[in-house]
Amino acid sequence: MIDIERLWTDIEAIASIGHRPEGGVSRGAFSQQEQQARSYLIERMRECGLKTVTDAAGNIFGRLEGEGAAVIAGSHIDSVEGGGDYDGVLGVFGALECLRTLRDRKVRLRRPVEVAAFADEEERFYGFLGSYAFTGRLGYSEIAEATDADGVRLVDTMPSFGLDASAIAHAQRPAEEIHAFVELHVEQGPILDREGLSIGVVDRVKGNYRFNVRVEGRSDHAGAPPEGRRDAFMLLHAVIANHLQWQSERGDPELSC
C-alpha cells in the first residue's frame, strides 16, 4: 500500500502554490508559481533516489531503472486560472508515490518506471506543449509566435527556466523506448461518487476539437412578431442543436458544446 499521508502532504503543498483567496489555484505554465511547483516536485523526486531530468520542452521525468522500454505515469502541474487542487497534480504525485513505494519495498522491476510532469498542458501559451514535443509533433516553427493572453511570448519565457526554445524538438522520445503510459485523473470523479466506486478504468478518451462560428442576425423591435425575425441567438441555438444531434449520431459518449 502507498503512504497516503505522504501523498496528501504533497497535494496540499502544491495546492498552496498559486492559491487564490477566492478559491482555486492559478499556476500558469512557465510562471513563477509553476516554477515553485516544479522545484518542489524535483526535490521530492531526488529525495527518493529517482534519476531526474528536464527535457528541452520543460517536461520533468523521474526514473527508476530497469531493463527495456519504460512504463510512464504522470500528468501536469500547471493549471488554468482558478483550477482545482487535484487536476493534473493527482496524476503526477500519485505516480510519484507509487514509485516511492516500489523503492521503499525494494521491488525488483521488470522494466523502467518513470514519473512525468508535462509542460504547458493547460494552454497558457500553446496547450499540450510538452506532450506534443514528447511525441515528436512539435518544433520551433510551431511555437515561434506563441503568446499568452497578455501577449507574453513563450520563446522569451523559456530561457528563465533554462530552456532553449529553438531546441524543443529534442524533447521527442523514440516510440520504442515507451512500453505504456498510465494516468490517474479526476474526470470520472462524479461518476465514481454516484456509483459508490473508488476507482474506474477508462477505456476510451474523448478527443478535443473546437469550432469557431460566427452567427449574423438582424436587430428587430422587441415587439415584432417572431415570424420573419432573424435573431442571432436563435440561429446560434439551431447551430448548437445540430451539433449535438451530429455527436449523438456518431455515438459520442459525451455530448458537449
Coordinates of C-alpha atoms in Angstrom, one line a residue:
M1 CA 0.0 0.0 0.0
I2 CA 1.1 3.6 -0.6
D3 CA 1.7 6.1 2.1
I4 CA -1.5 8.1 1.8
E5 CA -0.3 10.7 4.3
R6 CA 2.8 11.3 2.3
L7 CA 0.8 11.7 -0.9
W8 CA -1.7 14.1 0.8
T9 CA 1.2 16.2 2.1
D10 CA 2.4 16.6 -1.4
I11 CA -1.0 17.5 -2.8
E12 CA -1.6 20.1 -0.1
A13 CA 1.9 21.6 -0.7
I14 CA 1.2 22.0 -4.4
A15 CA -2.3 23.4 -3.8
S16 CA -0.8 26.2 -1.6
I17 CA 1.3 27.4 -4.6
G18 CA -0.8 29.7 -6.6
H19 CA -3.7 29.5 -4.2
R20 CA -6.3 32.3 -4.7
P21 CA -8.2 33.8 -1.7
E22 CA -11.4 33.5 -3.7
G23 CA -10.8 29.8 -4.3
G24 CA -8.9 27.7 -6.8
V25 CA -5.3 27.8 -7.9
S26 CA -3.5 29.6 -10.7
R27 CA -0.2 28.2 -11.9
G28 CA 0.1 29.1 -15.5
A29 CA 2.9 27.3 -17.4
F30 CA 6.3 28.9 -17.1
S31 CA 5.1 31.3 -14.4
Q32 CA 6.7 32.0 -11.0
Q33 CA 4.1 29.8 -9.3
E34 CA 4.7 26.9 -11.6
Q35 CA 8.5 27.3 -11.1
Q36 CA 7.9 26.8 -7.4
A37 CA 5.8 23.7 -8.0
R38 CA 8.4 22.3 -10.4
S39 CA 11.2 22.8 -7.8
Y40 CA 9.1 21.1 -5.2
L41 CA 8.5 18.1 -7.5
I42 CA 12.1 17.8 -8.5
E43 CA 13.2 17.9 -4.8
R44 CA 10.7 15.1 -3.9
M45 CA 12.0 13.0 -6.8
R46 CA 15.6 13.4 -5.9
E47 CA 14.8 12.6 -2.2
C48 CA 13.7 9.1 -3.1
G49 CA 16.6 8.5 -5.4
L50 CA 15.0 8.9 -8.8
K51 CA 17.1 9.8 -11.8
T52 CA 15.6 13.2 -12.6
V53 CA 15.8 15.1 -15.9
T54 CA 14.1 18.0 -17.5
D55 CA 13.9 17.8 -21.3
A56 CA 14.0 20.5 -24.0
A57 CA 10.3 21.2 -23.7
G58 CA 10.4 21.6 -19.9
N59 CA 8.9 18.2 -19.2
I60 CA 10.1 16.7 -15.9
F61 CA 10.9 13.0 -15.6
G62 CA 11.9 10.9 -12.5
R63 CA 13.0 7.3 -13.3
L64 CA 13.5 4.0 -11.5
E65 CA 15.8 2.0 -13.7
G66 CA 15.0 -1.4 -15.2
E67 CA 15.5 -3.3 -18.5
G68 CA 13.8 -2.4 -21.8
A69 CA 11.1 0.1 -22.6
A70 CA 9.6 2.2 -19.8
V71 CA 6.2 2.4 -18.2
I72 CA 5.5 6.1 -17.8
A73 CA 2.8 7.5 -15.4
G74 CA 2.0 11.2 -14.8
S75 CA 0.2 14.3 -15.9
H76 CA 0.9 18.0 -15.4
I77 CA 1.3 20.5 -12.5
D78 CA 0.3 23.7 -14.4
S79 CA -3.3 24.9 -14.0
V80 CA -5.9 27.0 -15.6
E81 CA -7.0 30.2 -13.9
G82 CA -8.9 29.2 -10.7
G83 CA -8.2 25.5 -11.3
G84 CA -8.7 22.7 -8.8
D85 CA -6.3 21.3 -6.3
Y86 CA -6.2 17.8 -7.9
D87 CA -6.3 18.4 -11.7
G88 CA -3.0 17.0 -13.0
V89 CA -1.4 17.1 -9.6
L90 CA -3.0 13.9 -8.5
G91 CA -1.7 12.1 -11.6
V92 CA 1.9 13.4 -11.0
F93 CA 2.1 12.9 -7.3
G94 CA 0.1 9.7 -7.3
A95 CA 2.6 8.3 -9.8
L96 CA 5.5 9.5 -7.6
E97 CA 4.0 7.9 -4.5
C98 CA 3.8 4.6 -6.4
L99 CA 7.5 4.8 -7.4
R100 CA 8.4 5.8 -3.8
T101 CA 6.5 2.7 -2.6
L102 CA 8.3 0.4 -5.1
R103 CA 11.6 1.8 -4.0
D104 CA 10.8 1.6 -0.2
R105 CA 9.8 -2.1 -0.7
K106 CA 12.9 -2.8 -2.9
V107 CA 10.7 -4.2 -5.6
R108 CA 12.7 -5.6 -8.5
L109 CA 11.4 -4.1 -11.7
R110 CA 10.9 -5.9 -14.9
R111 CA 11.2 -2.7 -16.8
P112 CA 12.0 1.0 -16.0
V113 CA 9.2 3.1 -14.5
E114 CA 9.0 6.9 -14.8
V115 CA 7.0 9.8 -13.4
A116 CA 6.2 12.5 -15.9
A117 CA 5.0 16.1 -15.5
F118 CA 4.3 17.5 -18.9
A119 CA 4.8 21.2 -19.6
D120 CA 2.0 23.7 -20.6
E121 CA -0.8 21.2 -20.6
E122 CA -3.4 23.8 -19.8
E123 CA -2.8 26.1 -22.8
R124 CA -1.2 29.2 -21.3
F125 CA 0.9 29.5 -24.5
Y126 CA 0.3 26.5 -26.7
G127 CA -1.6 23.7 -25.0
F128 CA -0.2 20.2 -24.8
L129 CA 3.2 21.7 -25.5
G130 CA 5.2 19.1 -23.6
S131 CA 3.2 16.1 -24.8
Y132 CA 3.3 17.3 -28.4
A133 CA 7.1 17.8 -28.2
F134 CA 7.5 14.4 -26.4
T135 CA 5.7 12.6 -29.2
G136 CA 7.6 14.4 -32.0
R137 CA 4.7 16.6 -33.1
L138 CA 6.2 20.0 -32.3
G139 CA 9.2 22.0 -33.5
Y140 CA 10.4 25.6 -33.1
S141 CA 8.3 26.8 -36.1
E142 CA 5.1 25.9 -34.3
I143 CA 5.9 27.9 -31.1
A144 CA 7.9 30.8 -32.5
E145 CA 4.9 33.2 -32.3
A146 CA 3.1 31.5 -29.4
T147 CA 1.9 34.1 -26.8
D148 CA -0.3 34.0 -23.7
A149 CA -3.4 36.1 -23.2
D150 CA -1.3 39.1 -22.2
G151 CA 0.9 38.9 -25.2
V152 CA 3.9 37.4 -23.4
R153 CA 5.9 35.3 -25.9
L154 CA 6.7 31.7 -25.0
V155 CA 10.2 31.9 -26.6
D156 CA 11.0 34.8 -24.3
T157 CA 9.8 33.0 -21.2
M158 CA 11.6 29.6 -21.6
P159 CA 15.1 30.9 -21.1
S160 CA 14.3 31.8 -17.5
F161 CA 13.6 28.1 -17.0
G162 CA 16.9 27.1 -18.5
L163 CA 15.3 26.1 -21.8
D164 CA 16.3 26.9 -25.4
A165 CA 13.1 27.2 -27.4
S166 CA 14.9 26.5 -30.7
A167 CA 15.8 23.1 -29.3
I168 CA 12.3 22.0 -28.4
A169 CA 12.2 19.2 -31.0
H170 CA 15.0 17.4 -29.0
A171 CA 12.3 16.5 -26.4
Q172 CA 11.0 13.8 -28.7
R173 CA 11.3 10.3 -27.3
P174 CA 11.5 7.3 -29.6
A175 CA 8.4 5.2 -29.5
E176 CA 10.4 2.0 -28.9
E177 CA 11.5 3.4 -25.5
I178 CA 8.0 3.6 -24.2
H179 CA 6.1 0.4 -23.2
A180 CA 2.9 2.1 -21.8
F181 CA 1.6 5.3 -20.4
V182 CA -0.8 5.4 -17.4
E183 CA -2.5 8.4 -15.9
L184 CA -4.6 8.8 -12.8
H185 CA -7.0 11.6 -13.3
V186 CA -10.1 13.2 -11.7
E187 CA -12.6 13.5 -14.6
Q188 CA -14.5 10.4 -13.6
G189 CA -14.9 11.6 -10.0
P190 CA -18.6 12.5 -10.2
I191 CA -19.5 9.1 -11.8
L192 CA -17.5 7.2 -9.2
D193 CA -19.1 9.1 -6.4
R194 CA -22.6 8.4 -7.8
E195 CA -21.9 4.7 -8.3
G196 CA -20.1 4.3 -4.9
L197 CA -16.8 3.2 -6.6
S198 CA -13.3 4.0 -5.5
I199 CA -11.7 3.8 -9.0
G200 CA -12.6 3.5 -12.6
V201 CA -10.6 2.3 -15.6
V202 CA -11.3 4.4 -18.7
D203 CA -11.4 2.5 -22.0
R204 CA -11.8 5.5 -24.3
V205 CA -10.8 9.2 -24.4
K206 CA -12.8 12.0 -25.9
G207 CA -10.6 14.0 -28.4
N208 CA -10.6 17.8 -28.3
Y209 CA -12.0 19.7 -31.2
R210 CA -13.2 23.3 -31.5
F211 CA -15.2 25.2 -33.9
N212 CA -15.2 29.0 -34.5
V213 CA -18.7 30.0 -35.5
R214 CA -19.9 33.5 -36.5
V215 CA -23.7 33.9 -36.5
E216 CA -25.1 37.1 -38.1
G217 CA -28.7 38.1 -37.4
R218 CA -30.7 41.3 -37.6
S219 CA -32.0 43.7 -35.0
D220 CA -35.7 44.0 -34.8
H221 CA -38.1 45.8 -32.4
A222 CA -38.8 43.8 -29.2
G223 CA -42.5 43.8 -30.1
A224 CA -42.1 42.5 -33.6
P225 CA -43.7 39.1 -34.2
P226 CA -41.4 36.0 -34.3
E227 CA -42.3 35.4 -38.0
G228 CA -39.7 37.0 -40.2
R229 CA -37.2 37.8 -37.5
R230 CA -33.6 36.8 -37.7
D231 CA -32.5 36.8 -34.1
A232 CA -28.8 35.8 -33.9
F233 CA -29.2 33.9 -30.6
M234 CA -32.0 31.7 -32.1
L235 CA -29.7 31.0 -35.0
L236 CA -26.9 30.0 -32.7
H237 CA -29.4 27.7 -30.8
A238 CA -30.1 25.9 -34.1
V239 CA -26.3 25.5 -34.7
I240 CA -25.8 24.0 -31.2
A241 CA -28.8 21.7 -31.6
N242 CA -27.5 20.4 -34.9
H243 CA -24.0 19.9 -33.4
L244 CA -25.4 17.9 -30.5
Q245 CA -27.5 15.8 -33.0
W246 CA -24.4 15.2 -35.0
Q247 CA -22.5 14.0 -31.9
S248 CA -25.4 11.7 -31.0
E249 CA -25.5 10.1 -34.4
R250 CA -21.7 9.5 -34.2
G251 CA -22.3 7.7 -30.9
D252 CA -20.1 10.1 -28.8
P253 CA -20.4 9.1 -25.1
E254 CA -20.2 12.7 -24.1
L255 CA -22.4 15.4 -25.5
S256 CA -21.0 18.9 -25.0
C257 CA -20.8 22.2 -26.7

